[in-house]
């Protein structure tokens, strides 16, 4: 699939303010700083469509981008950022839960996981939540340029083995790096195939 047009649409403080659910939608979610906004920029080949920062907690709203006038990409705030207050973390939980559980046109989530780390508690419990809520998702294994390819494979297999303990079918993984521009085609192919399942 080619991306011919892409533009920022809206930032919404909650699901009631989001654009009408009239097109297939894909949302990026994961820990703060894992690379959600960067990956959106890589997909559309723009440096600054989504705002990036080396300080965690940059994205705080539900940001909609419209692609080819035909489907939505959504940049969400990250979870697990230790430096925010408990009140803010709870607000995040409510915002995300509402969005994930109620957004009618959400075709799939992209859950981003840092390829360098062993399985982290908050990612695993988020995966369990998605599973028990029957929310479709695939996992993007990010920042693979920061470690050796062999280590990426080891970490990937380790993650899959870990999930096998609770999952009958292990979720799909795509390895990505915005530095090496890897994973782009796989992600766009997935979206293109999934768009075919869209029914109004
Ligand atoms: P929040 O909005 O705070 O939740 O963060 P985010 O998940 O949107 O992360 P963001 O895209 O802002 O990236 C965080 C930092 O990681 C930035 O300094 C990026 O340049 C860097 N980064 C993102 N992806 C990659 C990657 O594939 N490789 C490398 N080396 N750095 C990356
Ligand atoms: Mg962000």
PDB file of C-alpha atoms and ligand atoms in Angstrom:
ATOM      1  CA  UNK A   1       0.000   0.000   0.000  1.00  0.00           C
ATOM      2  CA  UNK A   2       1.156   3.517  -0.780  1.00  0.00           C
ATOM      3  CA  UNK A   3       0.555   6.477   1.459  1.00  0.00           C
ATOM      4  CA  UNK A   4      -0.460   9.303  -0.816  1.00  0.00           C
ATOM      5  CA  UNK A   5      -2.028  11.660   1.667  1.00  0.00           C
ATOM      6  CA  UNK A   6      -1.657  12.095   5.381  1.00  0.00           C
ATOM      7  CA  UNK A   7      -2.630  14.866   7.735  1.00  0.00           C
ATOM      8  CA  UNK A   8      -3.275  15.595  11.368  1.00  0.00           C
ATOM      9  CA  UNK A   9      -6.988  15.697  12.137  1.00  0.00           C
ATOM     10  CA  UNK A  10      -7.701  16.229  15.842  1.00  0.00           C
ATOM     11  CA  UNK A  11      -6.470  15.882  19.406  1.00  0.00           C
ATOM     12  CA  UNK A  12      -9.205  14.668  21.740  1.00  0.00           C
ATOM     13  CA  UNK A  13      -9.215  14.611  25.550  1.00  0.00           C
ATOM     14  CA  UNK A  14     -11.584  11.606  25.562  1.00  0.00           C
ATOM     15  CA  UNK A  15     -13.466   9.214  23.318  1.00  0.00           C
ATOM     16  CA  UNK A  16     -16.609  11.365  23.120  1.00  0.00           C
ATOM     17  CA  UNK A  17     -14.604  14.067  21.315  1.00  0.00           C
ATOM     18  CA  UNK A  18     -12.992  11.712  18.770  1.00  0.00           C
ATOM     19  CA  UNK A  19     -13.924  11.956  15.053  1.00  0.00           C
ATOM     20  CA  UNK A  20     -17.015   9.929  14.043  1.00  0.00           C
ATOM     21  CA  UNK A  21     -16.112   6.209  13.800  1.00  0.00           C
ATOM     22  CA  UNK A  22     -16.719   6.145  10.056  1.00  0.00           C
ATOM     23  CA  UNK A  23     -13.392   4.717   8.853  1.00  0.00           C
ATOM     24  CA  UNK A  24     -11.124   1.834   9.901  1.00  0.00           C
ATOM     25  CA  UNK A  25      -8.779   2.855  12.694  1.00  0.00           C
ATOM     26  CA  UNK A  26      -5.401   1.661  14.055  1.00  0.00           C
ATOM     27  CA  UNK A  27      -3.954   2.925  17.313  1.00  0.00           C
ATOM     28  CA  UNK A  28      -0.412   2.895  18.664  1.00  0.00           C
ATOM     29  CA  UNK A  29      -0.065   2.084  22.316  1.00  0.00           C
ATOM     30  CA  UNK A  30       2.722   1.162  24.726  1.00  0.00           C
ATOM     31  CA  UNK A  31       5.014   2.461  27.421  1.00  0.00           C
ATOM     32  CA  UNK A  32       6.077   6.062  27.411  1.00  0.00           C
ATOM     33  CA  UNK A  33       9.112   6.656  25.185  1.00  0.00           C
ATOM     34  CA  UNK A  34       8.844   3.271  23.433  1.00  0.00           C
ATOM     35  CA  UNK A  35       8.595   5.037  20.061  1.00  0.00           C
ATOM     36  CA  UNK A  36       4.884   5.297  19.140  1.00  0.00           C
ATOM     37  CA  UNK A  37       4.999   8.789  17.644  1.00  0.00           C
ATOM     38  CA  UNK A  38       8.282   8.059  15.845  1.00  0.00           C
ATOM     39  CA  UNK A  39       6.828   4.960  14.223  1.00  0.00           C
ATOM     40  CA  UNK A  40       3.790   6.876  12.955  1.00  0.00           C
ATOM     41  CA  UNK A  41       6.169   9.357  11.348  1.00  0.00           C
ATOM     42  CA  UNK A  42       8.124   6.528   9.753  1.00  0.00           C
ATOM     43  CA  UNK A  43       4.926   5.067   8.261  1.00  0.00           C
ATOM     44  CA  UNK A  44       3.935   8.355   6.633  1.00  0.00           C
ATOM     45  CA  UNK A  45       7.551   9.331   5.849  1.00  0.00           C
ATOM     46  CA  UNK A  46       7.321  12.669   7.604  1.00  0.00           C
ATOM     47  CA  UNK A  47       9.583  13.923  10.355  1.00  0.00           C
ATOM     48  CA  UNK A  48       7.000  15.789  12.368  1.00  0.00           C
ATOM     49  CA  UNK A  49       3.466  14.567  11.741  1.00  0.00           C
ATOM     50  CA  UNK A  50       3.323  13.165  15.276  1.00  0.00           C
ATOM     51  CA  UNK A  51       5.250  14.987  17.992  1.00  0.00           C
ATOM     52  CA  UNK A  52       8.325  13.204  19.334  1.00  0.00           C
ATOM     53  CA  UNK A  53      10.349  13.798  22.456  1.00  0.00           C
ATOM     54  CA  UNK A  54      13.222  12.230  24.327  1.00  0.00           C
ATOM     55  CA  UNK A  55      11.295  13.099  27.516  1.00  0.00           C
ATOM     56  CA  UNK A  56       8.649  10.470  28.295  1.00  0.00           C
ATOM     57  CA  UNK A  57       5.054  11.652  28.512  1.00  0.00           C
ATOM     58  CA  UNK A  58       5.079  13.813  25.372  1.00  0.00           C
ATOM     59  CA  UNK A  59       1.782  12.585  23.928  1.00  0.00           C
ATOM     60  CA  UNK A  60      -1.101  13.311  26.293  1.00  0.00           C
ATOM     61  CA  UNK A  61      -4.209  13.256  24.107  1.00  0.00           C
ATOM     62  CA  UNK A  62      -5.851  10.936  21.570  1.00  0.00           C
ATOM     63  CA  UNK A  63      -4.359  12.182  18.290  1.00  0.00           C
ATOM     64  CA  UNK A  64      -6.055  11.272  15.021  1.00  0.00           C
ATOM     65  CA  UNK A  65      -4.311  11.329  11.657  1.00  0.00           C
ATOM     66  CA  UNK A  66      -6.176  10.603   8.447  1.00  0.00           C
ATOM     67  CA  UNK A  67      -4.409   8.580   5.756  1.00  0.00           C
ATOM     68  CA  UNK A  68      -5.410   8.539   2.082  1.00  0.00           C
ATOM     69  CA  UNK A  69      -8.733  10.083   3.239  1.00  0.00           C
ATOM     70  CA  UNK A  70      -9.613   6.489   3.976  1.00  0.00           C
ATOM     71  CA  UNK A  71      -8.385   5.269   7.378  1.00  0.00           C
ATOM     72  CA  UNK A  72      -7.192   6.650  10.699  1.00  0.00           C
ATOM     73  CA  UNK A  73      -3.940   6.292  12.567  1.00  0.00           C
ATOM     74  CA  UNK A  74      -4.076   7.169  16.252  1.00  0.00           C
ATOM     75  CA  UNK A  75      -1.252   8.211  18.527  1.00  0.00           C
ATOM     76  CA  UNK A  76      -2.030   7.556  22.186  1.00  0.00           C
ATOM     77  CA  UNK A  77      -0.305   8.651  25.395  1.00  0.00           C
ATOM     78  CA  UNK A  78       2.136   6.115  26.849  1.00  0.00           C
ATOM     79  CA  UNK A  79       1.712   4.174  30.063  1.00  0.00           C
ATOM     80  CA  UNK A  80       4.088   3.339  32.874  1.00  0.00           C
ATOM     81  CA  UNK A  81       5.731   6.718  33.139  1.00  0.00           C
ATOM     82  CA  UNK A  82       6.931   6.778  36.766  1.00  0.00           C
ATOM     83  CA  UNK A  83       7.288  10.531  37.094  1.00  0.00           C
ATOM     84  CA  UNK A  84       3.618  11.428  36.692  1.00  0.00           C
ATOM     85  CA  UNK A  85       1.295  11.669  39.700  1.00  0.00           C
ATOM     86  CA  UNK A  86      -1.055   8.864  40.694  1.00  0.00           C
ATOM     87  CA  UNK A  87      -4.044  11.044  39.724  1.00  0.00           C
ATOM     88  CA  UNK A  88      -2.607  11.444  36.227  1.00  0.00           C
ATOM     89  CA  UNK A  89      -1.922   7.719  35.898  1.00  0.00           C
ATOM     90  CA  UNK A  90      -5.510   6.961  36.864  1.00  0.00           C
ATOM     91  CA  UNK A  91      -6.776   9.505  34.343  1.00  0.00           C
ATOM     92  CA  UNK A  92      -4.616   7.798  31.727  1.00  0.00           C
ATOM     93  CA  UNK A  93      -6.093   4.409  32.627  1.00  0.00           C
ATOM     94  CA  UNK A  94      -9.618   5.683  32.239  1.00  0.00           C
ATOM     95  CA  UNK A  95      -8.869   7.473  28.953  1.00  0.00           C
ATOM     96  CA  UNK A  96      -7.242   4.395  27.439  1.00  0.00           C
ATOM     97  CA  UNK A  97      -9.760   1.882  28.778  1.00  0.00           C
ATOM     98  CA  UNK A  98     -12.670   3.952  27.474  1.00  0.00           C
ATOM     99  CA  UNK A  99     -11.017   4.305  24.108  1.00  0.00           C
ATOM    100  CA  UNK A 100      -9.969   0.667  23.699  1.00  0.00           C
ATOM    101  CA  UNK A 101     -13.178  -0.867  24.951  1.00  0.00           C
ATOM    102  CA  UNK A 102     -15.614   1.470  23.185  1.00  0.00           C
ATOM    103  CA  UNK A 103     -14.095   2.736  19.955  1.00  0.00           C
ATOM    104  CA  UNK A 104     -16.328   1.066  17.364  1.00  0.00           C
ATOM    105  CA  UNK A 105     -14.040   1.406  14.345  1.00  0.00           C
ATOM    106  CA  UNK A 106     -10.851   0.183  16.050  1.00  0.00           C
ATOM    107  CA  UNK A 107      -9.615  -2.617  13.757  1.00  0.00           C
ATOM    108  CA  UNK A 108      -6.440  -3.394  15.666  1.00  0.00           C
ATOM    109  CA  UNK A 109      -4.075  -1.973  18.216  1.00  0.00           C
ATOM    110  CA  UNK A 110      -0.345  -1.867  17.654  1.00  0.00           C
ATOM    111  CA  UNK A 111       1.232  -2.598  20.995  1.00  0.00           C
ATOM    112  CA  UNK A 112       4.811  -1.351  21.028  1.00  0.00           C
ATOM    113  CA  UNK A 113       7.397  -3.184  23.089  1.00  0.00           C
ATOM    114  CA  UNK A 114      11.045  -2.205  23.495  1.00  0.00           C
ATOM    115  CA  UNK A 115      13.076  -4.987  21.846  1.00  0.00           C
ATOM    116  CA  UNK A 116      15.982  -4.437  24.251  1.00  0.00           C
ATOM    117  CA  UNK A 117      14.188  -5.390  27.455  1.00  0.00           C
ATOM    118  CA  UNK A 118      13.093  -8.682  28.986  1.00  0.00           C
ATOM    119  CA  UNK A 119       9.290  -8.920  29.354  1.00  0.00           C
ATOM    120  CA  UNK A 120       8.128  -6.089  31.628  1.00  0.00           C
ATOM    121  CA  UNK A 121       5.357  -6.418  34.181  1.00  0.00           C
ATOM    122  CA  UNK A 122       3.219  -3.534  32.927  1.00  0.00           C
ATOM    123  CA  UNK A 123       3.429  -4.694  29.302  1.00  0.00           C
ATOM    124  CA  UNK A 124       2.474  -8.231  30.297  1.00  0.00           C
ATOM    125  CA  UNK A 125      -0.488  -7.107  32.346  1.00  0.00           C
ATOM    126  CA  UNK A 126      -1.598  -4.866  29.496  1.00  0.00           C
ATOM    127  CA  UNK A 127      -1.389  -7.837  27.120  1.00  0.00           C
ATOM    128  CA  UNK A 128      -3.513  -9.873  29.538  1.00  0.00           C
ATOM    129  CA  UNK A 129      -6.064  -7.073  29.670  1.00  0.00           C
ATOM    130  CA  UNK A 130      -6.278  -7.001  25.853  1.00  0.00           C
ATOM    131  CA  UNK A 131      -6.655 -10.762  25.738  1.00  0.00           C
ATOM    132  CA  UNK A 132      -9.368 -10.918  28.366  1.00  0.00           C
ATOM    133  CA  UNK A 133     -11.221  -8.048  26.659  1.00  0.00           C
ATOM    134  CA  UNK A 134     -10.880  -9.691  23.200  1.00  0.00           C
ATOM    135  CA  UNK A 135      -9.219  -6.628  21.695  1.00  0.00           C
ATOM    136  CA  UNK A 136      -7.334  -7.435  18.474  1.00  0.00           C
ATOM    137  CA  UNK A 137      -3.687  -6.376  18.541  1.00  0.00           C
ATOM    138  CA  UNK A 138      -0.276  -7.103  17.108  1.00  0.00           C
ATOM    139  CA  UNK A 139       3.054  -6.416  18.780  1.00  0.00           C
ATOM    140  CA  UNK A 140       5.685  -4.108  17.309  1.00  0.00           C
ATOM    141  CA  UNK A 141       9.144  -4.840  18.669  1.00  0.00           C
ATOM    142  CA  UNK A 142      10.777  -1.398  18.549  1.00  0.00           C
ATOM    143  CA  UNK A 143      14.253   0.188  18.427  1.00  0.00           C
ATOM    144  CA  UNK A 144      15.894  -2.944  17.025  1.00  0.00           C
ATOM    145  CA  UNK A 145      18.776  -0.788  15.687  1.00  0.00           C
ATOM    146  CA  UNK A 146      19.974  -0.373  19.266  1.00  0.00           C
ATOM    147  CA  UNK A 147      20.991  -4.029  19.675  1.00  0.00           C
ATOM    148  CA  UNK A 148      22.617  -6.680  17.494  1.00  0.00           C
ATOM    149  CA  UNK A 149      20.322  -8.632  15.136  1.00  0.00           C
ATOM    150  CA  UNK A 150      21.157 -11.843  16.987  1.00  0.00           C
ATOM    151  CA  UNK A 151      20.062 -10.299  20.258  1.00  0.00           C
ATOM    152  CA  UNK A 152      16.812  -9.121  18.639  1.00  0.00           C
ATOM    153  CA  UNK A 153      16.078 -12.729  17.664  1.00  0.00           C
ATOM    154  CA  UNK A 154      16.922 -13.998  21.134  1.00  0.00           C
ATOM    155  CA  UNK A 155      14.713 -11.405  22.821  1.00  0.00           C
ATOM    156  CA  UNK A 156      11.901 -12.045  20.359  1.00  0.00           C
ATOM    157  CA  UNK A 157      11.966 -15.796  20.989  1.00  0.00           C
ATOM    158  CA  UNK A 158      12.174 -15.240  24.702  1.00  0.00           C
ATOM    159  CA  UNK A 159       9.097 -13.001  24.569  1.00  0.00           C
ATOM    160  CA  UNK A 160       7.147 -15.521  22.524  1.00  0.00           C
ATOM    161  CA  UNK A 161       8.089 -18.334  24.916  1.00  0.00           C
ATOM    162  CA  UNK A 162       6.905 -16.195  27.789  1.00  0.00           C
ATOM    163  CA  UNK A 163       3.534 -15.543  26.140  1.00  0.00           C
ATOM    164  CA  UNK A 164       3.123 -19.226  25.299  1.00  0.00           C
ATOM    165  CA  UNK A 165       2.592 -19.839  29.001  1.00  0.00           C
ATOM    166  CA  UNK A 166      -0.778 -18.093  28.794  1.00  0.00           C
ATOM    167  CA  UNK A 167      -1.621 -17.782  25.084  1.00  0.00           C
ATOM    168  CA  UNK A 168      -2.724 -20.669  22.935  1.00  0.00           C
ATOM    169  CA  UNK A 169      -1.768 -18.762  19.795  1.00  0.00           C
ATOM    170  CA  UNK A 170       1.098 -16.325  20.269  1.00  0.00           C
ATOM    171  CA  UNK A 171       0.289 -12.822  18.968  1.00  0.00           C
ATOM    172  CA  UNK A 172       1.920 -11.599  15.745  1.00  0.00           C
ATOM    173  CA  UNK A 173       5.211  -9.728  16.165  1.00  0.00           C
ATOM    174  CA  UNK A 174       6.776  -7.244  13.742  1.00  0.00           C
ATOM    175  CA  UNK A 175      10.319  -6.018  14.443  1.00  0.00           C
ATOM    176  CA  UNK A 176      10.870  -2.346  13.673  1.00  0.00           C
ATOM    177  CA  UNK A 177      13.399   0.450  13.717  1.00  0.00           C
ATOM    178  CA  UNK A 178      12.809   4.024  12.652  1.00  0.00           C
ATOM    179  CA  UNK A 179      16.579   4.439  12.263  1.00  0.00           C
ATOM    180  CA  UNK A 180      16.949   1.527   9.832  1.00  0.00           C
ATOM    181  CA  UNK A 181      13.420   2.032   8.460  1.00  0.00           C
ATOM    182  CA  UNK A 182      12.503  -1.596   9.062  1.00  0.00           C
ATOM    183  CA  UNK A 183       9.030  -2.961   9.662  1.00  0.00           C
ATOM    184  CA  UNK A 184       7.301  -0.321   7.533  1.00  0.00           C
ATOM    185  CA  UNK A 185       6.177  -2.629   4.733  1.00  0.00           C
ATOM    186  CA  UNK A 186       4.944  -5.337   7.117  1.00  0.00           C
ATOM    187  CA  UNK A 187       2.884  -2.841   9.089  1.00  0.00           C
ATOM    188  CA  UNK A 188       1.358  -1.277   5.961  1.00  0.00           C
ATOM    189  CA  UNK A 189       0.623  -4.728   4.498  1.00  0.00           C
ATOM    190  CA  UNK A 190      -1.145  -5.671   7.711  1.00  0.00           C
ATOM    191  CA  UNK A 191      -3.253  -2.491   7.593  1.00  0.00           C
ATOM    192  CA  UNK A 192      -4.038  -2.966   3.940  1.00  0.00           C
ATOM    193  CA  UNK A 193      -5.261  -6.544   4.549  1.00  0.00           C
ATOM    194  CA  UNK A 194      -7.214  -5.574   7.661  1.00  0.00           C
ATOM    195  CA  UNK A 195      -8.899  -2.642   5.881  1.00  0.00           C
ATOM    196  CA  UNK A 196     -10.567  -5.219   3.647  1.00  0.00           C
ATOM    197  CA  UNK A 197     -12.496  -6.478   6.684  1.00  0.00           C
ATOM    198  CA  UNK A 198     -14.043  -3.058   7.295  1.00  0.00           C
ATOM    199  CA  UNK A 199     -17.812  -2.935   7.370  1.00  0.00           C
ATOM    200  CA  UNK A 200     -19.696   0.194   8.171  1.00  0.00           C
TER     201      UNK A 200
HETATM  202  P1  LIG B   1       5.313   9.194  24.600  1.00  0.00           P
HETATM  203  O1  LIG B   1       4.571  10.095  23.651  1.00  0.00           O
HETATM  204  O2  LIG B   1       6.017   9.944  25.674  1.00  0.00           O
HETATM  205  O3  LIG B   1       4.463   8.107  25.154  1.00  0.00           O
HETATM  206  O4  LIG B   1       6.540   8.499  23.782  1.00  0.00           O
HETATM  207  P2  LIG B   1       6.501   7.750  22.378  1.00  0.00           P
HETATM  208  O5  LIG B   1       6.242   6.296  22.588  1.00  0.00           O
HETATM  209  O6  LIG B   1       5.610   8.449  21.400  1.00  0.00           O
HETATM  210  O7  LIG B   1       8.039   7.858  21.897  1.00  0.00           O
HETATM  211  P3  LIG B   1       8.679   8.850  20.822  1.00  0.00           P
HETATM  212  O8  LIG B   1       8.260   8.473  19.431  1.00  0.00           O
HETATM  213  O9  LIG B   1       8.450  10.251  21.250  1.00  0.00           O
HETATM  214  O10 LIG B   1      10.225   8.437  20.916  1.00  0.00           O
HETATM  215  C1  LIG B   1      10.933   8.477  22.147  1.00  0.00           C
HETATM  216  C2  LIG B   1      12.438   8.514  21.875  1.00  0.00           C
HETATM  217  O11 LIG B   1      12.873   7.279  21.278  1.00  0.00           O
HETATM  218  C3  LIG B   1      12.861   9.619  20.907  1.00  0.00           C
HETATM  219  O12 LIG B   1      14.078  10.170  21.367  1.00  0.00           O
HETATM  220  C4  LIG B   1      13.048   8.880  19.582  1.00  0.00           C
HETATM  221  O13 LIG B   1      13.969   9.516  18.719  1.00  0.00           O
HETATM  222  C5  LIG B   1      13.563   7.521  20.050  1.00  0.00           C
HETATM  223  N1  LIG B   1      13.243   6.424  19.103  1.00  0.00           N
HETATM  224  C6  LIG B   1      12.002   6.058  18.678  1.00  0.00           C
HETATM  225  N2  LIG B   1      12.056   5.005  17.838  1.00  0.00           N
HETATM  226  C7  LIG B   1      13.365   4.680  17.703  1.00  0.00           C
HETATM  227  C8  LIG B   1      14.076   3.656  16.955  1.00  0.00           C
HETATM  228  O14 LIG B   1      13.523   2.819  16.235  1.00  0.00           O
HETATM  229  N3  LIG B   1      15.435   3.641  17.116  1.00  0.00           N
HETATM  230  C9  LIG B   1      16.103   4.531  17.907  1.00  0.00           C
HETATM  231  N4  LIG B   1      17.432   4.426  17.999  1.00  0.00           N
HETATM  232  N5  LIG B   1      15.466   5.492  18.618  1.00  0.00           N
HETATM  233  C10 LIG B   1      14.125   5.568  18.519  1.00  0.00           C
HETATM  234 MG1  LIG B   2       4.283   9.984  21.683  1.00  0.00          MG
END
